[in-house]
Amino acid sequence: MHIPKDDTPQLQWCDKFKLGYEPMDETHEEFVEIVNTMLTCADEDLAEQLRLFACHAEAHFSQEWAWMQSTDFPSMDCHVSEHDAVMQSVKEVQALLANGGSTDVVRRLAGALAEWFPAHADYLDAALSHWIVKCRHGGAPVVIRRNMAVID
């Protein structure tokens, strides 16, 4: 079993990641779970977790692309280019691992994804969620978040 170091990035699902469009929130929860598994699983399981992540990311990003297309989302180019960059990194890491590379490269990818996701979700995905709900229902999404710290 891999024991994460104290400075290993962590990514845990919590209500702060909810954006108010349930299909997106469900997909994001799965994303977080897979990335967290990549950060914490045994080295011998990393190749399979990377494969699972690649399959998830392909479906996840295709799903968001379809939503953007069907609603004429105005910021589609920026959003899609971030997804493309993630997929390019995943393919490069898969190739390195297939050619005998160290599992450390998979952990570094997982750490980078753990750092990337919160900002991507807060800005690009939140805008997409808001846009979809506005187009489909005529208003902003309602998000109920539990267990959030209150700052005075």
PDB file of C-alpha atoms in Angstrom:
ATOM      1  CA  MET A   1       0.000   0.000   0.000  1.00  0.00           C
ATOM      2  CA  HIS A   2       1.149   3.506  -0.780  1.00  0.00           C
ATOM      3  CA  ILE A   3       1.239   5.827   2.216  1.00  0.00           C
ATOM      4  CA  PRO A   4       0.904   9.452   1.107  1.00  0.00           C
ATOM      5  CA  LYS A   5       3.446  11.893   2.452  1.00  0.00           C
ATOM      6  CA  ASP A   6       2.216  14.846   4.473  1.00  0.00           C
ATOM      7  CA  ASP A   7       2.816  17.135   1.474  1.00  0.00           C
ATOM      8  CA  THR A   8       0.979  14.884  -1.013  1.00  0.00           C
ATOM      9  CA  PRO A   9      -1.919  16.822  -2.530  1.00  0.00           C
ATOM     10  CA  GLN A  10      -5.290  15.493  -1.452  1.00  0.00           C
ATOM     11  CA  LEU A  11      -8.595  15.739  -3.218  1.00  0.00           C
ATOM     12  CA  GLN A  12     -11.712  14.800  -1.285  1.00  0.00           C
ATOM     13  CA  TRP A  13     -15.275  15.286  -2.487  1.00  0.00           C
ATOM     14  CA  CYS A  14     -17.202  17.832  -0.474  1.00  0.00           C
ATOM     15  CA  ASP A  15     -20.142  20.150  -0.981  1.00  0.00           C
ATOM     16  CA  LYS A  16     -17.917  23.068  -1.976  1.00  0.00           C
ATOM     17  CA  PHE A  17     -17.512  21.300  -5.341  1.00  0.00           C
ATOM     18  CA  LYS A  18     -21.277  21.207  -6.004  1.00  0.00           C
ATOM     19  CA  LEU A  19     -22.299  23.473  -8.862  1.00  0.00           C
ATOM     20  CA  GLY A  20     -26.054  22.932  -9.026  1.00  0.00           C
ATOM     21  CA  TYR A  21     -26.356  20.845 -12.177  1.00  0.00           C
ATOM     22  CA  GLU A  22     -26.727  17.320 -10.856  1.00  0.00           C
ATOM     23  CA  PRO A  23     -25.341  15.365 -13.832  1.00  0.00           C
ATOM     24  CA  MET A  24     -22.194  17.510 -13.698  1.00  0.00           C
ATOM     25  CA  ASP A  25     -21.917  17.201  -9.920  1.00  0.00           C
ATOM     26  CA  GLU A  26     -22.152  13.393 -10.172  1.00  0.00           C
ATOM     27  CA  THR A  27     -19.441  13.277 -12.844  1.00  0.00           C
ATOM     28  CA  HIS A  28     -17.223  15.569 -10.788  1.00  0.00           C
ATOM     29  CA  GLU A  29     -17.653  13.394  -7.708  1.00  0.00           C
ATOM     30  CA  GLU A  30     -16.440  10.399  -9.717  1.00  0.00           C
ATOM     31  CA  PHE A  31     -13.485  12.460 -11.019  1.00  0.00           C
ATOM     32  CA  VAL A  32     -12.485  13.359  -7.456  1.00  0.00           C
ATOM     33  CA  GLU A  33     -12.774   9.756  -6.268  1.00  0.00           C
ATOM     34  CA  ILE A  34     -10.565   8.417  -9.085  1.00  0.00           C
ATOM     35  CA  VAL A  35      -7.916  11.108  -8.636  1.00  0.00           C
ATOM     36  CA  ASN A  36      -7.851  10.507  -4.891  1.00  0.00           C
ATOM     37  CA  THR A  37      -7.441   6.775  -5.516  1.00  0.00           C
ATOM     38  CA  MET A  38      -4.508   7.535  -7.835  1.00  0.00           C
ATOM     39  CA  LEU A  39      -2.932   9.560  -5.034  1.00  0.00           C
ATOM     40  CA  THR A  40      -3.334   6.867  -2.396  1.00  0.00           C
ATOM     41  CA  CYS A  41      -3.410   3.412  -4.021  1.00  0.00           C
ATOM     42  CA  ALA A  42      -0.593   0.884  -4.053  1.00  0.00           C
ATOM     43  CA  ASP A  43       2.032   1.312  -6.775  1.00  0.00           C
ATOM     44  CA  GLU A  44       0.987  -1.940  -8.440  1.00  0.00           C
ATOM     45  CA  ASP A  45      -2.544  -0.542  -8.893  1.00  0.00           C
ATOM     46  CA  LEU A  46      -1.492   2.747 -10.484  1.00  0.00           C
ATOM     47  CA  ALA A  47      -1.508   1.582 -14.115  1.00  0.00           C
ATOM     48  CA  GLU A  48      -5.094   0.348 -13.778  1.00  0.00           C
ATOM     49  CA  GLN A  49      -6.184   3.511 -11.955  1.00  0.00           C
ATOM     50  CA  LEU A  50      -4.612   5.608 -14.707  1.00  0.00           C
ATOM     51  CA  ARG A  51      -6.534   3.567 -17.291  1.00  0.00           C
ATOM     52  CA  LEU A  52      -9.764   4.106 -15.339  1.00  0.00           C
ATOM     53  CA  PHE A  53      -9.048   7.811 -15.081  1.00  0.00           C
ATOM     54  CA  ALA A  54      -8.381   8.080 -18.830  1.00  0.00           C
ATOM     55  CA  CYS A  55     -11.725   6.390 -19.590  1.00  0.00           C
ATOM     56  CA  HIS A  56     -13.516   8.595 -17.078  1.00  0.00           C
ATOM     57  CA  ALA A  57     -11.907  11.805 -18.358  1.00  0.00           C
ATOM     58  CA  GLU A  58     -12.723  10.978 -21.981  1.00  0.00           C
ATOM     59  CA  ALA A  59     -16.403  10.433 -21.113  1.00  0.00           C
ATOM     60  CA  HIS A  60     -16.486  13.387 -18.687  1.00  0.00           C
ATOM     61  CA  PHE A  61     -14.995  15.870 -21.138  1.00  0.00           C
ATOM     62  CA  SER A  62     -17.114  14.557 -24.027  1.00  0.00           C
ATOM     63  CA  GLN A  63     -20.222  14.987 -21.898  1.00  0.00           C
ATOM     64  CA  GLU A  64     -19.333  18.586 -21.069  1.00  0.00           C
ATOM     65  CA  TRP A  65     -18.500  19.266 -24.730  1.00  0.00           C
ATOM     66  CA  ALA A  66     -21.943  17.975 -25.725  1.00  0.00           C
ATOM     67  CA  TRP A  67     -23.578  20.279 -23.148  1.00  0.00           C
ATOM     68  CA  MET A  68     -21.561  23.225 -24.450  1.00  0.00           C
ATOM     69  CA  GLN A  69     -22.506  22.420 -28.057  1.00  0.00           C
ATOM     70  CA  SER A  70     -26.207  21.946 -27.326  1.00  0.00           C
ATOM     71  CA  THR A  71     -26.490  25.233 -25.421  1.00  0.00           C
ATOM     72  CA  ASP A  72     -24.107  27.381 -27.521  1.00  0.00           C
ATOM     73  CA  PHE A  73     -21.930  27.988 -24.469  1.00  0.00           C
ATOM     74  CA  PRO A  74     -19.965  31.198 -25.143  1.00  0.00           C
ATOM     75  CA  SER A  75     -16.709  30.183 -23.394  1.00  0.00           C
ATOM     76  CA  MET A  76     -16.439  26.796 -25.075  1.00  0.00           C
ATOM     77  CA  ASP A  77     -12.996  27.273 -26.656  1.00  0.00           C
ATOM     78  CA  CYS A  78     -11.219  28.040 -23.383  1.00  0.00           C
ATOM     79  CA  HIS A  79     -13.001  25.221 -21.580  1.00  0.00           C
ATOM     80  CA  VAL A  80     -12.285  22.647 -24.276  1.00  0.00           C
ATOM     81  CA  SER A  81      -8.631  23.637 -24.517  1.00  0.00           C
ATOM     82  CA  GLU A  82      -8.177  22.931 -20.787  1.00  0.00           C
ATOM     83  CA  HIS A  83      -9.752  19.505 -21.245  1.00  0.00           C
ATOM     84  CA  ASP A  84      -7.518  18.850 -24.266  1.00  0.00           C
ATOM     85  CA  ALA A  85      -4.428  19.744 -22.237  1.00  0.00           C
ATOM     86  CA  VAL A  86      -5.451  17.305 -19.487  1.00  0.00           C
ATOM     87  CA  MET A  87      -6.037  14.522 -22.011  1.00  0.00           C
ATOM     88  CA  GLN A  88      -2.682  15.218 -23.662  1.00  0.00           C
ATOM     89  CA  SER A  89      -0.962  14.898 -20.282  1.00  0.00           C
ATOM     90  CA  VAL A  90      -2.813  11.651 -19.551  1.00  0.00           C
ATOM     91  CA  LYS A  91      -1.737  10.172 -22.902  1.00  0.00           C
ATOM     92  CA  GLU A  92       1.883  11.210 -22.306  1.00  0.00           C
ATOM     93  CA  VAL A  93       1.888   9.634 -18.842  1.00  0.00           C
ATOM     94  CA  GLN A  94       0.312   6.442 -20.196  1.00  0.00           C
ATOM     95  CA  ALA A  95       3.034   6.257 -22.865  1.00  0.00           C
ATOM     96  CA  LEU A  96       5.803   6.828 -20.318  1.00  0.00           C
ATOM     97  CA  LEU A  97       4.405   4.142 -18.029  1.00  0.00           C
ATOM     98  CA  ALA A  98       3.970   1.682 -20.934  1.00  0.00           C
ATOM     99  CA  ASN A  99       7.619   2.224 -21.870  1.00  0.00           C
ATOM    100  CA  GLY A 100       8.881   1.304 -18.418  1.00  0.00           C
ATOM    101  CA  GLY A 101       8.588   4.675 -16.722  1.00  0.00           C
ATOM    102  CA  SER A 102       8.299   4.987 -12.969  1.00  0.00           C
ATOM    103  CA  THR A 103       4.933   5.055 -11.261  1.00  0.00           C
ATOM    104  CA  ASP A 104       6.049   8.395  -9.798  1.00  0.00           C
ATOM    105  CA  VAL A 105       4.943  10.027 -13.048  1.00  0.00           C
ATOM    106  CA  VAL A 106       1.378   8.820 -12.395  1.00  0.00           C
ATOM    107  CA  ARG A 107       1.470  10.212  -8.864  1.00  0.00           C
ATOM    108  CA  ARG A 108       2.726  13.558 -10.196  1.00  0.00           C
ATOM    109  CA  LEU A 109      -0.128  13.612 -12.720  1.00  0.00           C
ATOM    110  CA  ALA A 110      -2.633  12.829  -9.949  1.00  0.00           C
ATOM    111  CA  GLY A 111      -1.141  15.629  -7.823  1.00  0.00           C
ATOM    112  CA  ALA A 112      -1.393  18.067 -10.725  1.00  0.00           C
ATOM    113  CA  LEU A 113      -5.030  17.043 -11.293  1.00  0.00           C
ATOM    114  CA  ALA A 114      -5.772  17.531  -7.581  1.00  0.00           C
ATOM    115  CA  GLU A 115      -4.386  21.061  -7.821  1.00  0.00           C
ATOM    116  CA  TRP A 116      -6.059  21.827 -11.183  1.00  0.00           C
ATOM    117  CA  PHE A 117      -9.586  20.600 -10.524  1.00  0.00           C
ATOM    118  CA  PRO A 118     -10.803  23.022  -7.816  1.00  0.00           C
ATOM    119  CA  ALA A 119     -10.033  26.145  -9.865  1.00  0.00           C
ATOM    120  CA  HIS A 120     -11.345  24.578 -13.083  1.00  0.00           C
ATOM    121  CA  ALA A 121     -14.584  23.652 -11.307  1.00  0.00           C
ATOM    122  CA  ASP A 122     -14.901  27.041  -9.576  1.00  0.00           C
ATOM    123  CA  TYR A 123     -14.549  29.034 -12.768  1.00  0.00           C
ATOM    124  CA  LEU A 124     -15.121  27.164 -16.005  1.00  0.00           C
ATOM    125  CA  ASP A 125     -17.442  24.406 -14.800  1.00  0.00           C
ATOM    126  CA  ALA A 126     -19.427  26.747 -12.548  1.00  0.00           C
ATOM    127  CA  ALA A 127     -20.013  29.035 -15.531  1.00  0.00           C
ATOM    128  CA  LEU A 128     -21.114  26.070 -17.644  1.00  0.00           C
ATOM    129  CA  SER A 129     -23.432  24.787 -14.915  1.00  0.00           C
ATOM    130  CA  HIS A 130     -24.988  28.236 -14.533  1.00  0.00           C
ATOM    131  CA  TRP A 131     -25.375  28.556 -18.316  1.00  0.00           C
ATOM    132  CA  ILE A 132     -27.024  25.126 -18.712  1.00  0.00           C
ATOM    133  CA  VAL A 133     -29.498  25.746 -15.898  1.00  0.00           C
ATOM    134  CA  LYS A 134     -30.301  29.212 -17.253  1.00  0.00           C
ATOM    135  CA  CYS A 135     -30.871  27.845 -20.767  1.00  0.00           C
ATOM    136  CA  ARG A 136     -32.968  24.916 -19.613  1.00  0.00           C
ATOM    137  CA  HIS A 137     -34.857  26.408 -16.677  1.00  0.00           C
ATOM    138  CA  GLY A 138     -34.603  30.179 -17.029  1.00  0.00           C
ATOM    139  CA  GLY A 139     -32.702  30.845 -13.801  1.00  0.00           C
ATOM    140  CA  ALA A 140     -29.558  30.232 -11.811  1.00  0.00           C
ATOM    141  CA  PRO A 141     -28.807  26.877 -10.177  1.00  0.00           C
ATOM    142  CA  VAL A 142     -29.672  26.459  -6.522  1.00  0.00           C
ATOM    143  CA  VAL A 143     -26.859  24.851  -4.575  1.00  0.00           C
ATOM    144  CA  ILE A 144     -27.262  23.675  -1.002  1.00  0.00           C
ATOM    145  CA  ARG A 145     -23.925  23.031   0.649  1.00  0.00           C
ATOM    146  CA  ARG A 146     -23.618  21.330   4.020  1.00  0.00           C
ATOM    147  CA  ASN A 147     -20.780  21.329   6.509  1.00  0.00           C
ATOM    148  CA  MET A 148     -19.185  24.491   5.176  1.00  0.00           C
ATOM    149  CA  ALA A 149     -17.184  26.584   7.596  1.00  0.00           C
ATOM    150  CA  VAL A 150     -18.684  29.960   8.428  1.00  0.00           C
ATOM    151  CA  ILE A 151     -16.205  32.814   8.484  1.00  0.00           C
ATOM    152  CA  ASP A 152     -17.052  35.890  10.552  1.00  0.00           C
TER     153      ASP A 152
END
